[in-house]
Short mmCIF file of C-alpha atoms and ligand atoms in Angstrom, two decimals:
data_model
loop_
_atom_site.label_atom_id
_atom_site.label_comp_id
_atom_site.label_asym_id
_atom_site.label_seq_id
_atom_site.Cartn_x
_atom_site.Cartn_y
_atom_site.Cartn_z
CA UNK A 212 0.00 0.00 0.00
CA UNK A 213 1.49 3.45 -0.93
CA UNK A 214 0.58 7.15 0.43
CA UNK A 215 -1.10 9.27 -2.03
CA UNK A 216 -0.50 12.64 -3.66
CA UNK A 217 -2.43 14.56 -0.70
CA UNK A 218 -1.11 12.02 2.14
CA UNK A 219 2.62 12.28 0.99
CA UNK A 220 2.05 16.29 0.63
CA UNK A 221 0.51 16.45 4.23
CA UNK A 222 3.21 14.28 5.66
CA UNK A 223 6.11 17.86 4.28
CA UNK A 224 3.85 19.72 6.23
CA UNK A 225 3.66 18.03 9.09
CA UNK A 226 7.31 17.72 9.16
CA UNK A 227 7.36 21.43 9.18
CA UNK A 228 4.72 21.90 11.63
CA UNK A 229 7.11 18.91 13.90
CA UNK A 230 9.14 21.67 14.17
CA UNK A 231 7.78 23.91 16.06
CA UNK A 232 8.03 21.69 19.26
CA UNK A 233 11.07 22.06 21.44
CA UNK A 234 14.55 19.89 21.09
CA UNK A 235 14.95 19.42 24.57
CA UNK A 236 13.07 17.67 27.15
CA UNK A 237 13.42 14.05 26.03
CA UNK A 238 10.43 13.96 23.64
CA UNK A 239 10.90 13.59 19.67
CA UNK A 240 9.80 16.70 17.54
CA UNK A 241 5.93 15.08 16.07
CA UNK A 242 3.86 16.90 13.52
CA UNK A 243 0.47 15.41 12.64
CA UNK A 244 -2.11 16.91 9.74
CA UNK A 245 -5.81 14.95 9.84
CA UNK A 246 -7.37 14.11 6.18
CA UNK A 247 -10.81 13.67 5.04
CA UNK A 248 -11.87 10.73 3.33
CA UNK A 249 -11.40 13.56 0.18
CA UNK A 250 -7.73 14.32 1.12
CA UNK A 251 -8.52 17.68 2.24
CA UNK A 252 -6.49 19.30 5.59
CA UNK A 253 -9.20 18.54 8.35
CA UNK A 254 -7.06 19.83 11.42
CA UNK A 255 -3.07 20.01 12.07
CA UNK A 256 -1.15 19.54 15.66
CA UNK A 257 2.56 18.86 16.96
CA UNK A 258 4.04 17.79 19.79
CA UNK A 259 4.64 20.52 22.03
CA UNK A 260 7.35 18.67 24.27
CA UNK A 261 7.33 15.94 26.91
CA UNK A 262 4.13 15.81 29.20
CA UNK A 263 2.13 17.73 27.04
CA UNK A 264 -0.59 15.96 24.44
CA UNK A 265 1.47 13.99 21.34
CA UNK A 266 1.18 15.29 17.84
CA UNK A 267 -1.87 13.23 16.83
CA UNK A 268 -4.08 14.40 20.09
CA UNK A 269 -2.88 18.18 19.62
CA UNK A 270 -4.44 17.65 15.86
CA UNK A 271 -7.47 15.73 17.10
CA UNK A 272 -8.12 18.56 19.76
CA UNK A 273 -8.40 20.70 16.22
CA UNK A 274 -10.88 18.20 14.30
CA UNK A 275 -14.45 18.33 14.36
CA UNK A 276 -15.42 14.76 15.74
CA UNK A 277 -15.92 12.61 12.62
CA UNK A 278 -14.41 14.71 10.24
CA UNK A 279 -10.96 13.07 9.89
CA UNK A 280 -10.33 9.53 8.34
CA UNK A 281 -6.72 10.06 7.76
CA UNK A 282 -3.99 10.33 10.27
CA UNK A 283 -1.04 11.12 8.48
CA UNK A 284 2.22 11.30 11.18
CA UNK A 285 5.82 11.93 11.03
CA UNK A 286 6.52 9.15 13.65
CA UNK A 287 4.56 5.67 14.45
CA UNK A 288 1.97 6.45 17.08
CA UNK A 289 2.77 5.21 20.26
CA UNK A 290 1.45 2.52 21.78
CA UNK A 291 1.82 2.92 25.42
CA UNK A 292 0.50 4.95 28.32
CA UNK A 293 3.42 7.36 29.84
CA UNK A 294 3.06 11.12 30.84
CA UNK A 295 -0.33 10.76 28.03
CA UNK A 296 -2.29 7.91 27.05
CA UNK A 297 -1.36 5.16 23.77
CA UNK A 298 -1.77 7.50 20.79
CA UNK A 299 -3.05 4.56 18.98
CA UNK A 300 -6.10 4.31 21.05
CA UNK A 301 -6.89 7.54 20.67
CA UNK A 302 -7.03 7.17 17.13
CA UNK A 303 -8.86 4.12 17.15
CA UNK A 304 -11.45 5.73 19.20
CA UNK A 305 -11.49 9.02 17.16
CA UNK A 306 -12.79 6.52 14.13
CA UNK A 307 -9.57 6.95 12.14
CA UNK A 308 -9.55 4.66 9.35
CA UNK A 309 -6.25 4.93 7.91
CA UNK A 310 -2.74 5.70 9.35
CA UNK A 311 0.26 6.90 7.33
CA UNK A 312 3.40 7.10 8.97
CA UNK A 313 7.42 8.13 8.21
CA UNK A 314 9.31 6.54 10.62
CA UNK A 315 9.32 3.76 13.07
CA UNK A 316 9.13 3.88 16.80
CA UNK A 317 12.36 2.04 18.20
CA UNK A 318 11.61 2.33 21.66
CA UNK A 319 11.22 -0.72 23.23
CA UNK A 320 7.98 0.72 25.54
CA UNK A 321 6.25 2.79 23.26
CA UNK A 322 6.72 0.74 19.78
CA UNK A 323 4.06 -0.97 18.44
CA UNK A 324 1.31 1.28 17.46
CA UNK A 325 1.57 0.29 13.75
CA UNK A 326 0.55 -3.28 14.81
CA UNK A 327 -2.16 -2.20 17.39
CA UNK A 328 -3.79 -0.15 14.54
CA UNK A 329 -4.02 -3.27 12.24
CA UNK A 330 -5.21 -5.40 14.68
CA UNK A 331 -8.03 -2.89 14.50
CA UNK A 332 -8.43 -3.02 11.13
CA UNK A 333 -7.14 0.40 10.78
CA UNK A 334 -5.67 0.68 7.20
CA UNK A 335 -1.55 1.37 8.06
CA UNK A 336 1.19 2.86 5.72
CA UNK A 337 4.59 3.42 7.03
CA UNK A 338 7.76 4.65 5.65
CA UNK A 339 6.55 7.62 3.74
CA UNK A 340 9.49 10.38 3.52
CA UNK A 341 11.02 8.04 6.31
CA UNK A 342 14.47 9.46 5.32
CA UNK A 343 13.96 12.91 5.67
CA UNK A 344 11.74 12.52 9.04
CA UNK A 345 14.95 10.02 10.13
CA UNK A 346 17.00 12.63 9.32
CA UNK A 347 14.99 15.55 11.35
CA UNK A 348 14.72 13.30 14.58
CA UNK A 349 18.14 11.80 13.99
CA UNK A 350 19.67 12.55 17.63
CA UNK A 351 15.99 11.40 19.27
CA UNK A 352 16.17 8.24 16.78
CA UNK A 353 19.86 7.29 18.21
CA UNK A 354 19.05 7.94 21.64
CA UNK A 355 16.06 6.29 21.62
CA UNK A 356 18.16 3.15 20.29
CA UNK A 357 21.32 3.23 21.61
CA UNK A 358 19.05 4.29 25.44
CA UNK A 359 21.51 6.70 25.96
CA UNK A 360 21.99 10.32 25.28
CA UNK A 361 23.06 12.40 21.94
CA UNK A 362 26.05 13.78 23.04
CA UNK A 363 26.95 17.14 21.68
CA UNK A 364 30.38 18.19 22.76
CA UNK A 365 31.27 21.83 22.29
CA UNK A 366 34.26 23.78 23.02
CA UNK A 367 35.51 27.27 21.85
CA UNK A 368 39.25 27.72 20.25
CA UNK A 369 41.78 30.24 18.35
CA UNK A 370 42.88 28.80 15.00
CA UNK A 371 45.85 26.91 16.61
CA UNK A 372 43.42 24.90 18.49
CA UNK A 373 43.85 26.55 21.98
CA UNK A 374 41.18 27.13 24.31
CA UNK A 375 42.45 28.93 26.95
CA UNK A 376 45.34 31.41 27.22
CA UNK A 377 48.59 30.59 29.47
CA UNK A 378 47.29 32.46 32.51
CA UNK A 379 43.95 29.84 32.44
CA UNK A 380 41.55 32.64 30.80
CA UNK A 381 39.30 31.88 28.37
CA UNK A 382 36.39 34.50 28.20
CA UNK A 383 35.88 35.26 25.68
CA UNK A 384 37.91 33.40 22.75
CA UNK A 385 34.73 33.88 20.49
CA UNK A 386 32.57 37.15 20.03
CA UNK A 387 28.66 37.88 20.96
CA UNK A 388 27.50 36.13 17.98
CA UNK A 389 28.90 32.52 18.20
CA UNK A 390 28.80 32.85 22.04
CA UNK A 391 24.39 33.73 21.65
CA UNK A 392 24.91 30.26 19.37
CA UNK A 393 26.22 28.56 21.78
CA UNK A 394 23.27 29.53 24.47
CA UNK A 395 21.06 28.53 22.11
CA UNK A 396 22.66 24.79 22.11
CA UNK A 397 22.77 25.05 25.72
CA UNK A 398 18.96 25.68 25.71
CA UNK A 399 18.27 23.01 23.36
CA UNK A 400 20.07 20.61 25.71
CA UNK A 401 18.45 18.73 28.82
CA UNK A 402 22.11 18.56 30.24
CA UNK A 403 25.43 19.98 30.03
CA UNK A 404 28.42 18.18 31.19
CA UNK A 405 31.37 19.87 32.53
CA UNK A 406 34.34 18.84 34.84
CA UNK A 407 35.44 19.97 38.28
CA UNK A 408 38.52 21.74 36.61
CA UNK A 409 36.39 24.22 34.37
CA UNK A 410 34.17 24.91 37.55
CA UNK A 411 36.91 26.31 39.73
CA UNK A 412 38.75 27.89 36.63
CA UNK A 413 35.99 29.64 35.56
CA UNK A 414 32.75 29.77 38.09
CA UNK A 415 30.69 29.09 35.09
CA UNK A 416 27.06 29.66 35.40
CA UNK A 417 26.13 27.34 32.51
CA UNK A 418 23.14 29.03 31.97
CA UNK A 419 21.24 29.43 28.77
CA UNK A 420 20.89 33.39 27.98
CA UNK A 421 19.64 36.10 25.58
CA UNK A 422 21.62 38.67 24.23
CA UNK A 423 20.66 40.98 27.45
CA UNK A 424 21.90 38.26 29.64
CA UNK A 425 17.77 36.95 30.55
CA UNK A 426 17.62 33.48 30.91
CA UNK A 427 16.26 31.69 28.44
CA UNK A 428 13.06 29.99 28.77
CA UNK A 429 14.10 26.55 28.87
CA UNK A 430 17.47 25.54 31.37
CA UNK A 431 19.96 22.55 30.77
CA UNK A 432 20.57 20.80 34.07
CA UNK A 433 24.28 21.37 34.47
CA UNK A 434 26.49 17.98 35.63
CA UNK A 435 29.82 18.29 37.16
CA UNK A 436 31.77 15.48 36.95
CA UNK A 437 34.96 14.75 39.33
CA UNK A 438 36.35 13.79 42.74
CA UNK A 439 37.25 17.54 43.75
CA UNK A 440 33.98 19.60 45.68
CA UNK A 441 31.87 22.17 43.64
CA UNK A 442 32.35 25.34 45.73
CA UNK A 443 29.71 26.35 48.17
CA UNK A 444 29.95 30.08 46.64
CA UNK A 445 30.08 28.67 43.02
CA UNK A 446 27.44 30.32 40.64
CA UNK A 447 26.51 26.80 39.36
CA UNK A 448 24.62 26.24 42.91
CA UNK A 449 22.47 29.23 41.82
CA UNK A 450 21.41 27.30 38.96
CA UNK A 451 17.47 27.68 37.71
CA UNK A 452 17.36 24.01 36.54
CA UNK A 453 19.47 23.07 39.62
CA UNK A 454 22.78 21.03 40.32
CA UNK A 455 23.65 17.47 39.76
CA UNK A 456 27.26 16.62 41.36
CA UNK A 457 28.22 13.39 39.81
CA UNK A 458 31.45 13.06 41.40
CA UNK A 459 34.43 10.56 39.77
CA UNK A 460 32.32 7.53 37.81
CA UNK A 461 32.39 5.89 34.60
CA UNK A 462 30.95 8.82 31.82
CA UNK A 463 29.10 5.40 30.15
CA UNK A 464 27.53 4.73 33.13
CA UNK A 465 26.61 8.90 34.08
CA UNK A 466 25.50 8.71 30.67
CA UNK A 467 23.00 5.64 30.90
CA UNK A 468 21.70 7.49 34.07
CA UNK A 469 21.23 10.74 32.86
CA UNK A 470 18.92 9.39 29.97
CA UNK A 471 17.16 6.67 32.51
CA UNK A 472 16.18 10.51 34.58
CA UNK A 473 14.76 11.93 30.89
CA UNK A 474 17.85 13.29 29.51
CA UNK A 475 18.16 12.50 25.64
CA UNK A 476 20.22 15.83 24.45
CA UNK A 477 23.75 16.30 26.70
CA UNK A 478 26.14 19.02 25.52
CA UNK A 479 29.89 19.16 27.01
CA UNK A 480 31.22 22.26 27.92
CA UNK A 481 34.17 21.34 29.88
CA UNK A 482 38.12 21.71 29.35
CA UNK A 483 40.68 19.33 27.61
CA UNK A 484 40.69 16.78 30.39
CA UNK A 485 37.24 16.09 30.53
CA UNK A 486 36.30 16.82 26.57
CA UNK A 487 39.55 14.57 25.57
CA UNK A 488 37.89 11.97 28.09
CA UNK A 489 34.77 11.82 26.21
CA UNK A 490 35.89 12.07 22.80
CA UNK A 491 38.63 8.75 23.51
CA UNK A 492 35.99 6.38 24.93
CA UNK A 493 33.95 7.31 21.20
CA UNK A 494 31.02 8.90 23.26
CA UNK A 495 30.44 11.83 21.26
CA UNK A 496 27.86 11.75 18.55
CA UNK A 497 28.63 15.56 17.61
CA UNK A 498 31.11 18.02 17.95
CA UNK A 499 30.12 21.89 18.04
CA UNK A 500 33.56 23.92 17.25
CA UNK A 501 33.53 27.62 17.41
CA UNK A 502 36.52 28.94 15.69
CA UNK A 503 38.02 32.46 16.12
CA UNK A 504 40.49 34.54 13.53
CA UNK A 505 42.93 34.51 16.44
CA UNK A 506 46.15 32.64 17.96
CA UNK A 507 46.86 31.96 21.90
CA UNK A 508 50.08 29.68 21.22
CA UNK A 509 51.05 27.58 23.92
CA UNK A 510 49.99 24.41 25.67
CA UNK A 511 46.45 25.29 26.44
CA UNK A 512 44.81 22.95 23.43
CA UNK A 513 40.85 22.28 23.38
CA UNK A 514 41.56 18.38 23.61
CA UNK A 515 44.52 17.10 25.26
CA UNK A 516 46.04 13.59 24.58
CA UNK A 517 44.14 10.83 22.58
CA UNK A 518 46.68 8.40 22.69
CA UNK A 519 46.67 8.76 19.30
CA UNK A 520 50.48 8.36 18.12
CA UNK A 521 49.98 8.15 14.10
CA UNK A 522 48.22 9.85 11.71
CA UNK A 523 46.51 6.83 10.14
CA UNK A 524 44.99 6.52 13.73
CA UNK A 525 43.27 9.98 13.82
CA UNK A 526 40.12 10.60 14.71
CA UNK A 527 38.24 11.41 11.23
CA UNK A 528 35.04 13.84 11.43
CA UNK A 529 32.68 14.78 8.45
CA UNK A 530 31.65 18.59 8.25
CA UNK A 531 28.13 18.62 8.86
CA UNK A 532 27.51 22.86 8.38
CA UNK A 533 29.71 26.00 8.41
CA UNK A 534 28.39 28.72 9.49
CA UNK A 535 30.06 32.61 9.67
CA UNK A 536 28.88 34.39 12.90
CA UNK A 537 30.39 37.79 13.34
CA UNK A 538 34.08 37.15 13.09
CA UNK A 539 34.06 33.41 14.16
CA UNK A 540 33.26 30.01 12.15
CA UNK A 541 30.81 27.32 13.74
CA UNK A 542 31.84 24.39 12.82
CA UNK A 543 29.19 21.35 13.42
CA UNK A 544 31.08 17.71 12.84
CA UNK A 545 30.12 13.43 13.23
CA UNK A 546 32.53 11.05 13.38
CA UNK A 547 33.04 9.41 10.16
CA UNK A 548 31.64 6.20 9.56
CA UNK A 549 34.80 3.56 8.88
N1 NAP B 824 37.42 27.23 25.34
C1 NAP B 824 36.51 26.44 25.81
O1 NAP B 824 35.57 26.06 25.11
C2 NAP B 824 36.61 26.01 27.26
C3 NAP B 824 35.49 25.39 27.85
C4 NAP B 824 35.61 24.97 29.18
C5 NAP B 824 36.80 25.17 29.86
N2 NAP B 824 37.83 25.79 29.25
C6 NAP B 824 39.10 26.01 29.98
O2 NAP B 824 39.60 24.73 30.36
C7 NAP B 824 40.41 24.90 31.52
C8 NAP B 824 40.07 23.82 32.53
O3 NAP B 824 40.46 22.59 31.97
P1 NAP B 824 40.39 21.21 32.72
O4 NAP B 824 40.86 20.20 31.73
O5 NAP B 824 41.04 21.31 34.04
O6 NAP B 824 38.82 21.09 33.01
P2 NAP B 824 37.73 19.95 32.80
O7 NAP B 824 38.07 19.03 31.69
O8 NAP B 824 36.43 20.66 32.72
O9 NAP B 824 37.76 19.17 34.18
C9 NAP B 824 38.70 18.17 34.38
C10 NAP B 824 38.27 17.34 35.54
O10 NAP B 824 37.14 16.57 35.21
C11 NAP B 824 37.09 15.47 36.10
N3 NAP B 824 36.75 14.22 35.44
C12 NAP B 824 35.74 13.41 35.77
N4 NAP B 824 35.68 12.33 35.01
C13 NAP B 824 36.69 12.43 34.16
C14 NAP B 824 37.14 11.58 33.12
N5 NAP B 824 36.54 10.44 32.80
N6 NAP B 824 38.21 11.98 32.45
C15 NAP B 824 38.82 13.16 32.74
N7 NAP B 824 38.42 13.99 33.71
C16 NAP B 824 37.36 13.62 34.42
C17 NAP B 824 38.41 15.41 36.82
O11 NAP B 824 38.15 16.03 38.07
P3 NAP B 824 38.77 15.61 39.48
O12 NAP B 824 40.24 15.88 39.34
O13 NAP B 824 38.09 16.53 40.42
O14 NAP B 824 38.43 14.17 39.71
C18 NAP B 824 39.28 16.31 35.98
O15 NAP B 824 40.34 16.86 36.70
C19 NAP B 824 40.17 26.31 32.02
O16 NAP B 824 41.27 27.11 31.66
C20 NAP B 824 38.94 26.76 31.27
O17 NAP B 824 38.93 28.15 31.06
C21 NAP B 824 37.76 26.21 27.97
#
């Protein structure tokens, strides 16, 4: 069974209306548009972020009851009660007669909505524009797999790679633009990770901010890993989203707790040790690299030793985007596949 003209031209649009919802928060981005048995746009909805009503409820809540016949969905409903009740019941009872769908669910809880709809003779069609809706929930798709966080690690540096000067200072490497970029990441993040040797460097307040310095609406839960004590004084315990001290542990198993507590999006924001730490043990999915027209010299590199001692044994990344802010690059990178 394949989607039709009006179904596969509903499923662009509610790809654009997925994005509206928010990044962070642990929820995919879901955009749903209702059909008539005619093909026409009954009603539209998203996903406005974890706890609120899914994509396919927020575009019921729009429909006149009856109208639709056509769910069309840019990820397989769910099929299990959490914050909101199994999506695919609420279809069923909303007299939905066919489903079309772009990509599957992976989790392991909520999977299976496809299949409940069929057992209910609902008429099911999945894998329309799966690629591109892949593509848009990519870091939600690998988490949700993988039951572990996307890692994003970021770090600032001069064009020889440093990231601090020789005295320790590193405010501000980058200018106002590329630093408002990097609140924005920090906002789209449900964590940032950072070590006990950036903390008493810098007092960081790891919050996310606006241009005027108001914090944003949404707040990453900042994570301090390491042995050494998180000041009583430090700005970090003045945090709006609060304070996690992790202390010295295994980042794999941090990680696999962070995302267990709702935590699918983690950016690092720490110093070599730490960001060299993560980037070895292969845990980052992303790197976010702000580069300024500038040169520190010296030994104060952004990542410190890989054990890396060849150059056939380098770590290989594929440029994802380059963007120009003010007088800095942004560089976003993946690892390259072997
Ligand atoms: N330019 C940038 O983007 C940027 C960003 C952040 C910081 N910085 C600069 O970086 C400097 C601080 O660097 P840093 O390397 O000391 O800070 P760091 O990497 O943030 O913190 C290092 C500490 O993290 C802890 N840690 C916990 N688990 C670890 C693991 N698995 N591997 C390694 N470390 C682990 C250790 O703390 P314990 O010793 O307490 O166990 C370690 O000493 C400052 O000069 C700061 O300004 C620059």
């Amino acid at each position: 069974m394949e989607a039709s003209v009006e179904e596969t031209a509903a499923m662009r649009r509610a790809l654009a209306l997925a994005a509206n919802g928010p990044l962070a928060g642990g929820n995919p981005r879901v955009g749903c548009v209702l059909l008539d048995g005619a093909g026409n746009v009954v009603a539209e909805g998203w996903h406005h972020g974890a706890g609120t009503p899914h994509a396919e409820i927020d575009a019921l809540s729009h429909a006149v009851p009856g109208a639709a016949r056509t769910a069309v969905v840019t990820l397989e409903p769910c099929n299990h009660t959490g914050r909101t009740g199994p999506c695919s019941e609420a279809l069923i009872a909303a007299g939905i007669r066919r489903v079309v769908f772009a990509v599957d669910d992976p989790g392991p809880v909520s999977g299976g909505g496809a299949a409940r709809l069929r057992e209910a003779g609902v008429e099911v069609v999945g894998g329309v524009l799966a690629d591109e809706a892949a593509a848009f929930i990519e870091a939600w798709l690998v988490a949700r797999r993988r039951e572990r966080p996307w890692v994003t690690v970021k770090w600032a540096s001069t064009l020889d790679g440093r990231a601090a000067a020789a005295d320790g200072s590193s405010r501000w490497i980058t200018g106002p633009q590329a630093r408002a970029d990097g609140h924005r990441l920090r906002a789209e993040s449900d964590a940032i990770l950072t070590g006990t040797g950036t903390v008493l460097a810098d007092d960081p307040a790891l919050t996310a901010r606006d241009a005027e310095g108001g914090l944003l609406p949404r707040q990453p839960v900042p994570v301090v890993v390491g042995a050494r004590a998180v000041p009583s004084d430090a700005a970090l315990r003045r945090h709006p989203a609060g304070l996690v001290e992790a202390g010295d542990r295994p980042l794999e198993e941090l990680l696999d707790e962070l995302y267990a507590r709702g935590m699918a999006r983690v950016l690092v924001e720490a110093g070599p040790t730490l960001t060299s730490a993560v980037v070895a043990e292969g845990l980052a999915d992303e790197l976010a690299v702000y580069l300024a027209p500038k040169l520190l010299g010296g030994p104060a590199t952004a990542i410190g030793d890989l054990g890396i001692s060849g150059i056939g044994d380098a770590l290989v990344y594929e440029v994802r985007d380059v963007r120009r802010l003010g007088e800095d690059l942004a560089l976003t990178l993946r690892p390259k596949e072997a």
